[in-house]
Amino acid sequence: LKQAQQEPLEDPDGKRLLELTQRDFEQNARISPELAGKMASLKAEAYGKWVEARTKDDYELFAPTLKKCFETAKQVALAKSDGQRSVYSQMLDDFETGMSSKRINELFDEIQEALVSLIVRVLKSDYQPSKAPLDGTFDINAQKKVGDEIVNKIGFNSNLGRVDVSVHPFTMSFSPSDVRITSRFKETEWYQGLAALIHESGHAIYEQNLKSSALSIDSALSMGTHESQSLFWERHVGLSKSFWKFATPLLQQEFENFHYTPQEIYEAVNAVTPSLIRVEADELTYPLHVILRFRIESKVIEGDLDVNDIPQVWNKEMKSLLNVEVPSDAKGCLQDVHWSAFAFGYFPTYLIGAATAAQLEYYCRKEFPDFDKRIEKGEFQYIKEWLTDKIHRHGKRYPSLDAMLEDQLGESLNPTLNPKYFIDYLTEKYTDLYKLK
């Protein structure tokens, strides 16, 4: 590496690859074998303790181990740090390169202020959409058939991957030519299985359209970037009115006695119901679940919150943000696996991805004014090609998501990743759906 640094490189990709390699080498070299071993051992212990505590609904069983996880994660972050950023910003950098805790705080403050008041107005509206189209009895094989047809239509290349069933939906990429996705289905409700397939397809389409060099420069830029791709397809396409004009005939063909209109289905899949569980939350309330977790983990890392007090703060904030009473730790602070896996700094990327997806939709619509008409006709190739041009093909060639958005979109707002697009999208959509004045 030192020799390569001394030699002039004219190739931008070569320079960037050297930067990435040097950064990874230096950060890994700063972690002692003892500390690395301690973290690996603790991860194994923590997962078992988390499962036990969640099963028995007893946070106190997990708290001592979780405290050790936070403390060890701080030690690792301090070891990796070059001293130019806070400990939590260093943790964030593992998942969202170039994004500081201060920046995320500002972004999330703006989103929270807008959404809390909007959610109150939505829930008080005289008009409440029916969820009837979602419930009934739906053959699992019919659901799989609809799902396979839709994910292939939007751009998942089944020649370079496959679709399977699992306990929890996920995407696994071995290379751009071998990307696998899964979902789960139940007979009493059809939408969650389909939504998961579309979401995972967004991740998979990103992976399938990275360059196939197997070098770090040709991997995904960040977790927020990755989440923006899954949420673009799941929400900005899959939750749109135009999409259900396209997809409703597919459901009617496969499901018995399914006579709902595209508008009725659109309203049902977008209905707002504050919930306890993050992964079951609707589009409008989901951001507040992420903000809650971000606030708690950042306060623990910064020494402003004791691990033993997490349940109390969690329950208080769920009531404040969503007016939801938390009946148990299992349905509260023990519901996610992330902290037991040392994924401190991961939660914010879900909302960074959501905000980025809204920004991408805005610019995609500018380029394609007939965006909705094309979706109604099942024409998705142009969206996939646009996303590949703006996002996928660049891999890690940019130092941050901000830098990529500025260069590829010509974004002039400051900050470049701007919550304005996300707030405007949600406000306009749910004002219309709930007939707010």
PDB file of C-alpha atoms in Angstrom, residues 29-234:
ATOM      1  CA  ALA A  29      -5.004  -3.133  11.852  1.00  0.00           C
ATOM      2  CA  ARG A  30      -5.992  -0.893  14.765  1.00  0.00           C
ATOM      3  CA  ILE A  31      -8.150  -3.632  16.298  1.00  0.00           C
ATOM      4  CA  SER A  32      -6.042  -5.934  18.436  1.00  0.00           C
ATOM      5  CA  PRO A  33      -6.512  -9.711  18.162  1.00  0.00           C
ATOM      6  CA  GLU A  34      -7.693  -9.690  21.780  1.00  0.00           C
ATOM      7  CA  LEU A  35     -10.396  -7.098  21.079  1.00  0.00           C
ATOM      8  CA  ALA A  36     -11.504  -8.858  17.885  1.00  0.00           C
ATOM      9  CA  GLY A  37     -11.771 -12.148  19.783  1.00  0.00           C
ATOM     10  CA  LYS A  38     -13.706 -10.503  22.584  1.00  0.00           C
ATOM     11  CA  MET A  39     -16.219  -9.061  20.119  1.00  0.00           C
ATOM     12  CA  ALA A  40     -16.680 -12.372  18.281  1.00  0.00           C
ATOM     13  CA  SER A  41     -17.244 -14.266  21.529  1.00  0.00           C
ATOM     14  CA  LEU A  42     -19.655 -11.652  22.814  1.00  0.00           C
ATOM     15  CA  LYS A  43     -21.698 -11.719  19.603  1.00  0.00           C
ATOM     16  CA  ALA A  44     -22.326 -15.418  20.044  1.00  0.00           C
ATOM     17  CA  GLU A  45     -23.256 -14.962  23.694  1.00  0.00           C
ATOM     18  CA  ALA A  46     -25.444 -11.932  23.024  1.00  0.00           C
ATOM     19  CA  TYR A  47     -27.595 -13.611  20.403  1.00  0.00           C
ATOM     20  CA  GLY A  48     -28.425 -16.481  22.738  1.00  0.00           C
ATOM     21  CA  LYS A  49     -29.208 -14.108  25.617  1.00  0.00           C
ATOM     22  CA  TRP A  50     -31.392 -11.969  23.377  1.00  0.00           C
ATOM     23  CA  VAL A  51     -33.399 -14.975  22.179  1.00  0.00           C
ATOM     24  CA  GLU A  52     -33.868 -16.164  25.757  1.00  0.00           C
ATOM     25  CA  ALA A  53     -34.881 -12.719  27.049  1.00  0.00           C
ATOM     26  CA  ARG A  54     -37.313 -12.177  24.198  1.00  0.00           C
ATOM     27  CA  THR A  55     -38.848 -15.635  24.614  1.00  0.00           C
ATOM     28  CA  LYS A  56     -39.297 -15.102  28.372  1.00  0.00           C
ATOM     29  CA  ASP A  57     -40.220 -11.413  27.959  1.00  0.00           C
ATOM     30  CA  ASP A  58     -37.560 -10.438  30.489  1.00  0.00           C
ATOM     31  CA  TYR A  59     -35.231  -7.571  29.563  1.00  0.00           C
ATOM     32  CA  GLU A  60     -33.171  -8.041  32.733  1.00  0.00           C
ATOM     33  CA  LEU A  61     -31.882 -11.346  31.351  1.00  0.00           C
ATOM     34  CA  PHE A  62     -30.346  -9.487  28.406  1.00  0.00           C
ATOM     35  CA  ALA A  63     -29.311  -6.171  29.999  1.00  0.00           C
ATOM     36  CA  PRO A  64     -25.900  -7.230  31.440  1.00  0.00           C
ATOM     37  CA  THR A  65     -24.811  -8.753  28.124  1.00  0.00           C
ATOM     38  CA  LEU A  66     -26.188  -5.823  26.143  1.00  0.00           C
ATOM     39  CA  LYS A  67     -24.177  -3.458  28.345  1.00  0.00           C
ATOM     40  CA  LYS A  68     -21.029  -5.401  27.485  1.00  0.00           C
ATOM     41  CA  CYS A  69     -21.978  -5.191  23.794  1.00  0.00           C
ATOM     42  CA  PHE A  70     -22.262  -1.410  23.926  1.00  0.00           C
ATOM     43  CA  GLU A  71     -18.996  -1.093  25.852  1.00  0.00           C
ATOM     44  CA  THR A  72     -17.084  -3.408  23.503  1.00  0.00           C
ATOM     45  CA  ALA A  73     -18.531  -1.728  20.417  1.00  0.00           C
ATOM     46  CA  LYS A  74     -17.295   1.610  21.761  1.00  0.00           C
ATOM     47  CA  GLN A  75     -13.830   0.137  22.260  1.00  0.00           C
ATOM     48  CA  VAL A  76     -13.806  -1.130  18.681  1.00  0.00           C
ATOM     49  CA  ALA A  77     -14.985   2.237  17.315  1.00  0.00           C
ATOM     50  CA  LEU A  78     -12.333   4.095  19.325  1.00  0.00           C
ATOM     51  CA  ALA A  79      -9.655   1.726  18.052  1.00  0.00           C
ATOM     52  CA  LYS A  80     -10.735   2.213  14.423  1.00  0.00           C
ATOM     53  CA  SER A  81     -11.136   5.982  14.720  1.00  0.00           C
ATOM     54  CA  ASP A  82      -8.638   8.475  13.383  1.00  0.00           C
ATOM     55  CA  GLY A  83      -9.762  10.926  16.045  1.00  0.00           C
ATOM     56  CA  GLN A  84     -11.624  13.152  13.582  1.00  0.00           C
ATOM     57  CA  ARG A  85     -15.153  12.106  14.526  1.00  0.00           C
ATOM     58  CA  SER A  86     -17.276  11.075  17.494  1.00  0.00           C
ATOM     59  CA  VAL A  87     -17.485   7.450  18.592  1.00  0.00           C
ATOM     60  CA  TYR A  88     -21.042   7.090  17.315  1.00  0.00           C
ATOM     61  CA  SER A  89     -20.139   8.731  13.992  1.00  0.00           C
ATOM     62  CA  GLN A  90     -17.424   6.111  13.621  1.00  0.00           C
ATOM     63  CA  MET A  91     -20.020   3.389  14.175  1.00  0.00           C
ATOM     64  CA  LEU A  92     -22.323   5.003  11.614  1.00  0.00           C
ATOM     65  CA  ASP A  93     -19.485   5.077   9.098  1.00  0.00           C
ATOM     66  CA  ASP A  94     -19.444   1.281   9.014  1.00  0.00           C
ATOM     67  CA  PHE A  95     -22.933   1.362   7.478  1.00  0.00           C
ATOM     68  CA  GLU A  96     -23.367   4.874   6.020  1.00  0.00           C
ATOM     69  CA  THR A  97     -19.994   6.178   4.944  1.00  0.00           C
ATOM     70  CA  GLY A  98     -19.508   9.916   5.257  1.00  0.00           C
ATOM     71  CA  MET A  99     -22.565  10.488   7.469  1.00  0.00           C
ATOM     72  CA  SER A 100     -22.075  11.987  10.949  1.00  0.00           C
ATOM     73  CA  SER A 101     -24.356  11.659  13.963  1.00  0.00           C
ATOM     74  CA  LYS A 102     -24.839  15.443  13.941  1.00  0.00           C
ATOM     75  CA  ARG A 103     -26.048  15.341  10.345  1.00  0.00           C
ATOM     76  CA  ILE A 104     -28.468  12.482  11.026  1.00  0.00           C
ATOM     77  CA  ASN A 105     -29.808  14.270  14.104  1.00  0.00           C
ATOM     78  CA  GLU A 106     -30.648  17.320  12.008  1.00  0.00           C
ATOM     79  CA  LEU A 107     -32.239  15.258   9.246  1.00  0.00           C
ATOM     80  CA  PHE A 108     -34.308  13.172  11.665  1.00  0.00           C
ATOM     81  CA  ASP A 109     -35.405  16.214  13.694  1.00  0.00           C
ATOM     82  CA  GLU A 110     -36.923  17.719  10.564  1.00  0.00           C
ATOM     83  CA  ILE A 111     -38.682  14.482   9.606  1.00  0.00           C
ATOM     84  CA  GLN A 112     -40.002  13.885  13.125  1.00  0.00           C
ATOM     85  CA  GLU A 113     -41.421  17.394  13.434  1.00  0.00           C
ATOM     86  CA  ALA A 114     -43.325  17.032  10.162  1.00  0.00           C
ATOM     87  CA  LEU A 115     -44.593  13.476  10.641  1.00  0.00           C
ATOM     88  CA  VAL A 116     -45.831  13.586  14.247  1.00  0.00           C
ATOM     89  CA  SER A 117     -48.364  16.295  13.416  1.00  0.00           C
ATOM     90  CA  LEU A 118     -49.303  14.689  10.085  1.00  0.00           C
ATOM     91  CA  ILE A 119     -49.974  11.318  11.746  1.00  0.00           C
ATOM     92  CA  VAL A 120     -52.253  12.979  14.314  1.00  0.00           C
ATOM     93  CA  ARG A 121     -54.265  14.602  11.514  1.00  0.00           C
ATOM     94  CA  VAL A 122     -54.465  11.322   9.578  1.00  0.00           C
ATOM     95  CA  LEU A 123     -55.722   9.344  12.564  1.00  0.00           C
ATOM     96  CA  LYS A 124     -58.335  11.993  13.382  1.00  0.00           C
ATOM     97  CA  SER A 125     -59.644  12.145   9.816  1.00  0.00           C
ATOM     98  CA  ASP A 126     -63.305  11.364   9.245  1.00  0.00           C
ATOM     99  CA  TYR A 127     -62.240   9.223   6.293  1.00  0.00           C
ATOM    100  CA  GLN A 128     -60.495   5.964   7.187  1.00  0.00           C
ATOM    101  CA  PRO A 129     -59.664   3.553   4.327  1.00  0.00           C
ATOM    102  CA  SER A 130     -60.916  -0.021   4.539  1.00  0.00           C
ATOM    103  CA  LYS A 131     -58.402  -2.866   4.865  1.00  0.00           C
ATOM    104  CA  ALA A 132     -60.951  -5.435   3.685  1.00  0.00           C
ATOM    105  CA  PRO A 133     -59.096  -6.207   0.419  1.00  0.00           C
ATOM    106  CA  LEU A 134     -56.162  -7.574   2.428  1.00  0.00           C
ATOM    107  CA  ASP A 135     -58.026 -10.209   4.429  1.00  0.00           C
ATOM    108  CA  GLY A 136     -59.537 -13.521   3.385  1.00  0.00           C
ATOM    109  CA  THR A 137     -58.199 -16.866   2.226  1.00  0.00           C
ATOM    110  CA  PHE A 138     -55.502 -16.747  -0.435  1.00  0.00           C
ATOM    111  CA  ASP A 139     -53.833 -19.812  -1.907  1.00  0.00           C
ATOM    112  CA  ILE A 140     -50.086 -19.759  -1.207  1.00  0.00           C
ATOM    113  CA  ASN A 141     -49.183 -21.022  -4.677  1.00  0.00           C
ATOM    114  CA  ALA A 142     -51.339 -18.307  -6.214  1.00  0.00           C
ATOM    115  CA  GLN A 143     -49.509 -15.696  -4.126  1.00  0.00           C
ATOM    116  CA  LYS A 144     -46.141 -17.067  -5.261  1.00  0.00           C
ATOM    117  CA  LYS A 145     -47.252 -16.991  -8.894  1.00  0.00           C
ATOM    118  CA  VAL A 146     -48.333 -13.349  -8.662  1.00  0.00           C
ATOM    119  CA  GLY A 147     -45.137 -12.453  -6.821  1.00  0.00           C
ATOM    120  CA  ASP A 148     -42.864 -14.179  -9.333  1.00  0.00           C
ATOM    121  CA  GLU A 149     -44.596 -12.447 -12.236  1.00  0.00           C
ATOM    122  CA  ILE A 150     -44.310  -9.009 -10.638  1.00  0.00           C
ATOM    123  CA  VAL A 151     -40.662  -9.239  -9.536  1.00  0.00           C
ATOM    124  CA  ASN A 152     -39.593 -10.434 -12.965  1.00  0.00           C
ATOM    125  CA  LYS A 153     -41.633  -7.665 -14.554  1.00  0.00           C
ATOM    126  CA  ILE A 154     -39.978  -4.913 -12.507  1.00  0.00           C
ATOM    127  CA  GLY A 155     -36.487  -6.106 -13.386  1.00  0.00           C
ATOM    128  CA  PHE A 156     -35.279  -8.999 -11.232  1.00  0.00           C
ATOM    129  CA  ASN A 157     -33.335 -11.250 -13.589  1.00  0.00           C
ATOM    130  CA  SER A 158     -34.328 -14.815 -12.688  1.00  0.00           C
ATOM    131  CA  ASN A 159     -31.554 -16.127 -14.956  1.00  0.00           C
ATOM    132  CA  LEU A 160     -29.081 -14.565 -12.507  1.00  0.00           C
ATOM    133  CA  GLY A 161     -30.841 -15.579  -9.303  1.00  0.00           C
ATOM    134  CA  ARG A 162     -33.832 -17.298  -7.763  1.00  0.00           C
ATOM    135  CA  VAL A 163     -36.833 -16.692  -5.488  1.00  0.00           C
ATOM    136  CA  ASP A 164     -37.480 -18.916  -2.469  1.00  0.00           C
ATOM    137  CA  VAL A 165     -39.470 -19.031   0.786  1.00  0.00           C
ATOM    138  CA  SER A 166     -37.917 -18.451   4.238  1.00  0.00           C
ATOM    139  CA  VAL A 167     -38.950 -17.618   7.797  1.00  0.00           C
ATOM    140  CA  HIS A 168     -37.842 -14.010   7.289  1.00  0.00           C
ATOM    141  CA  PRO A 169     -37.419 -12.279   3.887  1.00  0.00           C
ATOM    142  CA  PHE A 170     -33.838 -11.540   2.828  1.00  0.00           C
ATOM    143  CA  THR A 171     -31.515 -11.012  -0.134  1.00  0.00           C
ATOM    144  CA  MET A 172     -28.214 -12.851  -0.547  1.00  0.00           C
ATOM    145  CA  SER A 173     -25.705 -11.941  -3.238  1.00  0.00           C
ATOM    146  CA  PHE A 174     -22.732 -14.125  -4.138  1.00  0.00           C
ATOM    147  CA  SER A 175     -21.994 -12.049  -7.260  1.00  0.00           C
ATOM    148  CA  PRO A 176     -24.018 -10.016  -9.782  1.00  0.00           C
ATOM    149  CA  SER A 177     -24.696 -13.302 -11.566  1.00  0.00           C
ATOM    150  CA  ASP A 178     -26.013 -15.123  -8.470  1.00  0.00           C
ATOM    151  CA  VAL A 179     -28.435 -13.091  -6.352  1.00  0.00           C
ATOM    152  CA  ARG A 180     -31.127 -14.851  -4.315  1.00  0.00           C
ATOM    153  CA  ILE A 181     -34.230 -13.447  -2.623  1.00  0.00           C
ATOM    154  CA  THR A 182     -36.826 -14.899  -0.288  1.00  0.00           C
ATOM    155  CA  SER A 183     -40.205 -13.994   1.142  1.00  0.00           C
ATOM    156  CA  ARG A 184     -42.827 -15.556   3.399  1.00  0.00           C
ATOM    157  CA  PHE A 185     -46.537 -16.058   2.838  1.00  0.00           C
ATOM    158  CA  LYS A 186     -49.662 -16.778   4.851  1.00  0.00           C
ATOM    159  CA  GLU A 187     -53.096 -17.812   3.652  1.00  0.00           C
ATOM    160  CA  THR A 188     -55.036 -15.177   5.601  1.00  0.00           C
ATOM    161  CA  GLU A 189     -53.289 -12.091   4.136  1.00  0.00           C
ATOM    162  CA  TRP A 190     -51.637 -11.622   0.731  1.00  0.00           C
ATOM    163  CA  TYR A 191     -50.004  -8.190   0.757  1.00  0.00           C
ATOM    164  CA  GLN A 192     -47.114  -8.658   3.229  1.00  0.00           C
ATOM    165  CA  GLY A 193     -45.635 -11.510   1.200  1.00  0.00           C
ATOM    166  CA  LEU A 194     -45.842  -9.539  -2.039  1.00  0.00           C
ATOM    167  CA  ALA A 195     -44.474  -6.346  -0.456  1.00  0.00           C
ATOM    168  CA  ALA A 196     -41.499  -8.281   0.910  1.00  0.00           C
ATOM    169  CA  LEU A 197     -40.797  -9.752  -2.529  1.00  0.00           C
ATOM    170  CA  ILE A 198     -40.851  -6.327  -4.182  1.00  0.00           C
ATOM    171  CA  HIS A 199     -38.658  -4.920  -1.412  1.00  0.00           C
ATOM    172  CA  GLU A 200     -36.087  -7.703  -1.706  1.00  0.00           C
ATOM    173  CA  SER A 201     -36.192  -7.403  -5.488  1.00  0.00           C
ATOM    174  CA  GLY A 202     -35.064  -3.794  -5.116  1.00  0.00           C
ATOM    175  CA  HIS A 203     -32.015  -4.990  -3.180  1.00  0.00           C
ATOM    176  CA  ALA A 204     -31.410  -7.750  -5.727  1.00  0.00           C
ATOM    177  CA  ILE A 205     -31.702  -5.487  -8.784  1.00  0.00           C
ATOM    178  CA  TYR A 206     -29.020  -3.253  -7.230  1.00  0.00           C
ATOM    179  CA  GLU A 207     -26.725  -6.265  -6.703  1.00  0.00           C
ATOM    180  CA  GLN A 208     -27.364  -7.659 -10.185  1.00  0.00           C
ATOM    181  CA  ASN A 209     -26.409  -4.349 -11.806  1.00  0.00           C
ATOM    182  CA  LEU A 210     -23.162  -3.689  -9.983  1.00  0.00           C
ATOM    183  CA  LYS A 211     -20.065  -4.276 -12.091  1.00  0.00           C
ATOM    184  CA  SER A 212     -18.745  -7.825 -11.812  1.00  0.00           C
ATOM    185  CA  SER A 213     -15.093  -7.140 -10.979  1.00  0.00           C
ATOM    186  CA  ALA A 214     -15.374  -8.620  -7.443  1.00  0.00           C
ATOM    187  CA  LEU A 215     -13.374  -5.593  -6.222  1.00  0.00           C
ATOM    188  CA  SER A 216     -14.539  -3.497  -3.265  1.00  0.00           C
ATOM    189  CA  ILE A 217     -15.106  -0.521  -5.568  1.00  0.00           C
ATOM    190  CA  ASP A 218     -17.839  -2.535  -7.283  1.00  0.00           C
ATOM    191  CA  SER A 219     -19.849  -3.244  -4.144  1.00  0.00           C
ATOM    192  CA  ALA A 220     -22.809  -1.252  -2.795  1.00  0.00           C
ATOM    193  CA  LEU A 221     -21.961   2.259  -1.607  1.00  0.00           C
ATOM    194  CA  SER A 222     -23.758   2.065   1.752  1.00  0.00           C
ATOM    195  CA  MET A 223     -26.686   0.480   3.559  1.00  0.00           C
ATOM    196  CA  GLY A 224     -28.735   3.650   3.120  1.00  0.00           C
ATOM    197  CA  THR A 225     -28.114   3.504  -0.628  1.00  0.00           C
ATOM    198  CA  HIS A 226     -29.137  -0.158  -0.647  1.00  0.00           C
ATOM    199  CA  GLU A 227     -32.307   0.564   1.312  1.00  0.00           C
ATOM    200  CA  SER A 228     -33.180   3.386  -1.081  1.00  0.00           C
ATOM    201  CA  GLN A 229     -33.347   0.856  -3.904  1.00  0.00           C
ATOM    202  CA  SER A 230     -35.617  -1.586  -2.097  1.00  0.00           C
ATOM    203  CA  LEU A 231     -37.892   1.218  -0.874  1.00  0.00           C
ATOM    204  CA  PHE A 232     -38.043   2.886  -4.267  1.00  0.00           C
ATOM    205  CA  TRP A 233     -39.627  -0.266  -5.700  1.00  0.00           C
ATOM    206  CA  GLU A 234     -41.677  -1.249  -2.652  1.00  0.00           C
TER     207      GLU A 234
END
